């Protein structure tokens, strides 16, 4: 990996209480001296001010370029730690140890790191790959069920964008996955990581193709923005967004109705919401334009051609959006 003997683990106090001793013992067995940098729980910690506090801690702990940062937690910890690792001394190595389903199947893979700006999520960041991602699926046992479900939205997304057999596996094994039966859980996490890594390998910097990972996110981001990021988890908003994108795909002639129905049925089966909050169509459309991914005044949609294959579409008639929003 890298010749080093100093690790700083970035985490939340609650995660440290649960897994701190295990992680410290494991690092010590590999010859590491360990320091800790704790940040408060919650999305607010993905901020420049919290990054500043972690930098202070790194200086206090006499870190140098060989120090390894360990991100122990969900996507908030992963994104923040990755951002700090990318910029401290122009870049130091970091390891992702994701402990939420979302971070195990999505945010720990692919090298997007960021903090938020008051005017927008993830506005300040870098593409910076971890040296290693270590996933212990047993950590999900302590994860609240609603957080687990939020991760399931991204899992279903991988089936839709890349792999019909995987989608069918989730349909058949939904109960086992939700009960976290080890074999099903491992299959789901492994396949999700492989699909995401496959996309990122082709287009790391999101010039175009990586956008397929945003299936369900165009409406999802609008739902989150219109409800002040307070009412729904990201995964719940993505679930609604996938149902919407599928319906839009039907209206745009990209796929037959049964494809959209199959997506909606699976979303409901795992217990995710399939209906977006009632708002006038214009506020959704404005929120979609405001999303940073449509800075060039285009709203990009990922549409389904069939389960396992999607298409990136940049010109959708507003009248069609209005019809789809009514569904
Ligand atoms: P999160 O990191 O806030 O974690 C959710 C909650 O679960 C927190 O309260 C956390 O303390 C708790 N938790 C974590 N692991 C636990 C465990 N094992 N047991 C008990 N509690 C545990 O949320 P998240 O959903 O993991 O990540 C969301 C973030 O990820 C967002 O900021 C989003 O922008 C980012 N994200 C990044 C990427 C990327 O590619 N970099 C992709 C998707 C999402
Ligand atoms: N979560 C979308 C991406 O990693 O590109």
Short mmCIF file of N, CA and C and ligand atoms in Angstrom, two decimals, residues 12-15 18-19 40-43 46 72-79 96 98-104 106-114 116 121-122 136 138-144 147 150-151 154 157-158 196 210 213 217 224 233-235, ligand 1:
data_model
loop_
_atom_site.label_atom_id
_atom_site.label_comp_id
_atom_site.label_asym_id
_atom_site.label_seq_id
_atom_site.Cartn_x
_atom_site.Cartn_y
_atom_site.Cartn_z
N UNK A 12 -17.55 9.64 13.33
CA UNK A 12 -18.47 10.28 14.28
C UNK A 12 -18.29 9.62 15.65
N UNK A 13 -18.57 10.35 16.75
CA UNK A 13 -18.43 9.74 18.08
C UNK A 13 -19.23 8.44 18.22
N UNK A 14 -20.46 8.41 17.68
CA UNK A 14 -21.30 7.21 17.81
C UNK A 14 -20.70 6.00 17.10
N UNK A 15 -20.10 6.22 15.96
CA UNK A 15 -19.48 5.11 15.21
C UNK A 15 -18.20 4.65 15.94
N UNK A 18 -19.13 2.32 18.61
CA UNK A 18 -19.51 0.99 18.11
C UNK A 18 -18.31 0.19 17.60
N UNK A 19 -17.47 0.84 16.82
CA UNK A 19 -16.44 0.08 16.08
C UNK A 19 -15.00 0.56 16.31
N UNK A 40 -19.04 15.82 14.21
CA UNK A 40 -20.42 15.53 14.60
C UNK A 40 -21.17 14.75 13.52
N UNK A 41 -22.18 14.03 13.96
CA UNK A 41 -23.03 13.29 13.04
C UNK A 41 -23.81 14.26 12.15
N UNK A 42 -24.10 13.84 10.92
CA UNK A 42 -25.03 14.63 10.10
C UNK A 42 -24.39 15.27 8.89
N UNK A 43 -25.22 15.53 7.89
CA UNK A 43 -24.81 16.12 6.62
C UNK A 43 -24.09 17.47 6.82
N UNK A 46 -20.38 17.86 6.36
CA UNK A 46 -19.71 17.96 5.06
C UNK A 46 -19.58 19.44 4.73
N UNK A 72 -14.11 6.16 8.53
CA UNK A 72 -14.92 5.13 9.17
C UNK A 72 -16.33 5.69 9.40
N UNK A 73 -17.26 5.31 8.51
CA UNK A 73 -18.62 5.82 8.64
C UNK A 73 -19.35 5.75 7.31
N UNK A 74 -20.42 6.54 7.21
CA UNK A 74 -21.21 6.56 5.98
C UNK A 74 -20.65 7.54 4.96
N UNK A 75 -21.51 7.94 4.03
CA UNK A 75 -21.08 8.81 2.94
C UNK A 75 -20.62 10.18 3.40
N UNK A 76 -21.17 10.66 4.51
CA UNK A 76 -20.74 11.97 5.01
C UNK A 76 -19.26 11.90 5.40
N UNK A 77 -18.90 10.88 6.16
CA UNK A 77 -17.51 10.71 6.59
C UNK A 77 -16.62 10.44 5.37
N UNK A 78 -17.09 9.61 4.46
CA UNK A 78 -16.29 9.25 3.28
C UNK A 78 -16.00 10.47 2.41
N UNK A 79 -17.03 11.26 2.14
CA UNK A 79 -16.86 12.43 1.27
C UNK A 79 -15.95 13.48 1.92
N UNK A 96 -11.20 3.87 2.59
CA UNK A 96 -12.62 3.96 2.93
C UNK A 96 -13.03 2.71 3.71
N UNK A 98 -16.53 1.94 4.74
CA UNK A 98 -17.92 2.38 4.77
C UNK A 98 -18.79 1.52 5.68
N UNK A 99 -19.68 2.17 6.43
CA UNK A 99 -20.49 1.43 7.40
C UNK A 99 -21.99 1.58 7.18
N UNK A 100 -22.40 2.26 6.10
CA UNK A 100 -23.83 2.28 5.74
C UNK A 100 -23.97 1.52 4.42
N UNK A 101 -25.19 1.05 4.13
CA UNK A 101 -25.36 0.34 2.85
C UNK A 101 -25.07 1.30 1.70
N UNK A 102 -25.55 2.55 1.82
CA UNK A 102 -25.31 3.50 0.74
C UNK A 102 -23.82 3.70 0.47
N UNK A 103 -23.06 3.83 1.55
CA UNK A 103 -21.62 4.06 1.33
C UNK A 103 -20.93 2.78 0.85
N UNK A 104 -21.44 1.61 1.24
CA UNK A 104 -20.80 0.37 0.78
C UNK A 104 -21.07 0.11 -0.69
N UNK A 106 -22.08 2.59 -2.94
CA UNK A 106 -22.06 3.76 -3.82
C UNK A 106 -20.91 4.72 -3.48
N UNK A 107 -21.03 5.45 -2.35
CA UNK A 107 -20.13 6.60 -2.18
C UNK A 107 -18.67 6.23 -1.93
N UNK A 108 -18.40 5.01 -1.44
CA UNK A 108 -16.99 4.66 -1.18
C UNK A 108 -16.25 4.26 -2.45
N UNK A 109 -17.02 4.01 -3.51
CA UNK A 109 -16.42 3.57 -4.78
C UNK A 109 -16.52 4.71 -5.79
N UNK A 110 -15.44 5.00 -6.48
CA UNK A 110 -15.55 5.94 -7.59
C UNK A 110 -14.81 7.25 -7.43
N UNK A 111 -14.38 7.56 -6.20
CA UNK A 111 -13.47 8.69 -6.03
C UNK A 111 -14.07 10.08 -6.05
N UNK A 112 -15.39 10.20 -5.92
CA UNK A 112 -15.95 11.55 -5.79
C UNK A 112 -15.86 11.94 -4.32
N UNK A 113 -15.18 13.06 -4.05
CA UNK A 113 -15.09 13.54 -2.67
C UNK A 113 -15.58 14.98 -2.66
N UNK A 114 -16.17 15.42 -1.56
CA UNK A 114 -16.69 16.80 -1.57
C UNK A 114 -17.17 17.24 -0.21
N UNK A 116 -20.08 20.43 1.14
CA UNK A 116 -21.17 21.26 0.62
C UNK A 116 -20.85 22.74 0.76
N UNK A 121 -25.17 21.40 -2.70
CA UNK A 121 -24.48 20.21 -2.21
C UNK A 121 -23.27 19.87 -3.09
N UNK A 122 -22.22 19.38 -2.47
CA UNK A 122 -21.05 18.84 -3.18
C UNK A 122 -20.40 19.84 -4.14
N UNK A 136 -17.07 -4.31 5.74
CA UNK A 136 -17.51 -5.37 6.65
C UNK A 136 -19.03 -5.28 6.72
N UNK A 138 -21.10 -6.85 8.32
CA UNK A 138 -21.68 -7.03 9.66
C UNK A 138 -21.97 -5.67 10.32
N UNK A 139 -21.28 -4.61 9.89
CA UNK A 139 -21.54 -3.30 10.50
C UNK A 139 -22.98 -2.83 10.22
N UNK A 140 -23.61 -3.40 9.18
CA UNK A 140 -24.96 -2.96 8.83
C UNK A 140 -25.99 -3.39 9.87
N UNK A 141 -25.60 -4.33 10.73
CA UNK A 141 -26.55 -4.80 11.77
C UNK A 141 -26.97 -3.67 12.69
N UNK A 142 -26.09 -2.71 12.91
CA UNK A 142 -26.45 -1.61 13.82
C UNK A 142 -27.04 -0.41 13.08
N UNK A 143 -27.15 -0.52 11.77
CA UNK A 143 -27.66 0.60 10.98
C UNK A 143 -29.19 0.66 11.06
N UNK A 144 -29.77 1.84 11.34
CA UNK A 144 -31.24 1.91 11.35
C UNK A 144 -31.83 1.45 10.02
N UNK A 147 -32.13 3.81 7.06
CA UNK A 147 -30.85 4.06 6.37
C UNK A 147 -30.52 2.89 5.44
N UNK A 150 -32.56 3.26 2.33
CA UNK A 150 -32.05 4.33 1.46
C UNK A 150 -30.96 3.77 0.53
N UNK A 151 -30.13 2.90 1.07
CA UNK A 151 -29.09 2.27 0.25
C UNK A 151 -29.68 1.34 -0.80
N UNK A 154 -30.20 2.67 -4.35
CA UNK A 154 -29.04 2.66 -5.27
C UNK A 154 -28.79 1.24 -5.78
N UNK A 157 -31.10 0.65 -8.52
CA UNK A 157 -30.62 1.46 -9.66
C UNK A 157 -29.59 0.68 -10.49
N UNK A 158 -28.66 -0.01 -9.81
CA UNK A 158 -27.64 -0.75 -10.57
C UNK A 158 -28.26 -1.81 -11.45
N UNK A 196 -20.70 -0.36 -10.28
CA UNK A 196 -20.27 1.05 -10.18
C UNK A 196 -18.83 1.20 -10.66
N UNK A 210 -20.60 8.32 -17.16
CA UNK A 210 -20.83 8.14 -15.71
C UNK A 210 -22.20 8.66 -15.28
N UNK A 213 -25.16 6.74 -13.75
CA UNK A 213 -25.33 6.49 -12.31
C UNK A 213 -26.38 7.42 -11.71
N UNK A 217 -32.02 10.29 -10.29
CA UNK A 217 -31.53 11.40 -9.47
C UNK A 217 -32.05 12.76 -9.94
N UNK A 224 -35.67 16.48 -3.15
CA UNK A 224 -34.89 16.86 -1.97
C UNK A 224 -34.85 18.38 -1.80
N UNK A 233 -34.96 10.98 2.90
CA UNK A 233 -33.58 10.58 2.72
C UNK A 233 -33.29 10.59 1.23
N UNK A 234 -32.02 10.78 0.90
CA UNK A 234 -31.62 10.80 -0.51
C UNK A 234 -32.15 9.55 -1.23
N UNK A 235 -31.99 8.40 -0.61
CA UNK A 235 -32.41 7.14 -1.25
C UNK A 235 -33.91 7.11 -1.51
P1 LIG B 1 -24.46 9.25 6.64
O1 LIG B 1 -23.02 9.17 6.42
O2 LIG B 1 -24.99 10.51 7.23
O3 LIG B 1 -24.89 8.04 7.60
C1 LIG B 1 -26.24 7.91 7.96
C2 LIG B 1 -26.41 7.74 9.48
O4 LIG B 1 -26.03 6.42 9.83
C3 LIG B 1 -25.54 8.67 10.32
O5 LIG B 1 -26.32 9.11 11.40
C4 LIG B 1 -24.41 7.76 10.78
O6 LIG B 1 -23.84 8.17 12.00
C5 LIG B 1 -25.12 6.45 10.93
N1 LIG B 1 -24.30 5.26 10.78
C6 LIG B 1 -23.35 5.02 9.87
N2 LIG B 1 -22.92 3.75 9.95
C7 LIG B 1 -23.59 3.17 10.97
C8 LIG B 1 -23.61 1.88 11.53
N3 LIG B 1 -22.88 0.88 11.01
N4 LIG B 1 -24.42 1.64 12.58
C9 LIG B 1 -25.21 2.62 13.07
N5 LIG B 1 -25.27 3.87 12.57
C10 LIG B 1 -24.47 4.13 11.52
O7 LIG B 1 -25.30 8.95 5.32
P2 LIG B 1 -25.01 8.04 4.03
O8 LIG B 1 -26.35 7.76 3.49
O9 LIG B 1 -24.09 6.93 4.31
O10 LIG B 1 -24.23 9.05 3.06
C11 LIG B 1 -24.84 10.20 2.56
C12 LIG B 1 -23.80 11.10 1.95
O11 LIG B 1 -23.13 10.40 0.91
C13 LIG B 1 -24.36 12.38 1.34
O12 LIG B 1 -23.61 13.48 1.79
C14 LIG B 1 -24.14 12.18 -0.15
O13 LIG B 1 -23.91 13.39 -0.83
C15 LIG B 1 -22.94 11.29 -0.17
N6 LIG B 1 -22.80 10.48 -1.40
C16 LIG B 1 -21.61 10.50 -2.03
C17 LIG B 1 -21.42 9.75 -3.16
C18 LIG B 1 -20.08 9.73 -3.82
O14 LIG B 1 -19.97 9.16 -4.91
N7 LIG B 1 -19.06 10.27 -3.22
C19 LIG B 1 -22.45 8.95 -3.67
C20 LIG B 1 -23.66 8.94 -3.00
C21 LIG B 1 -23.83 9.71 -1.86
#
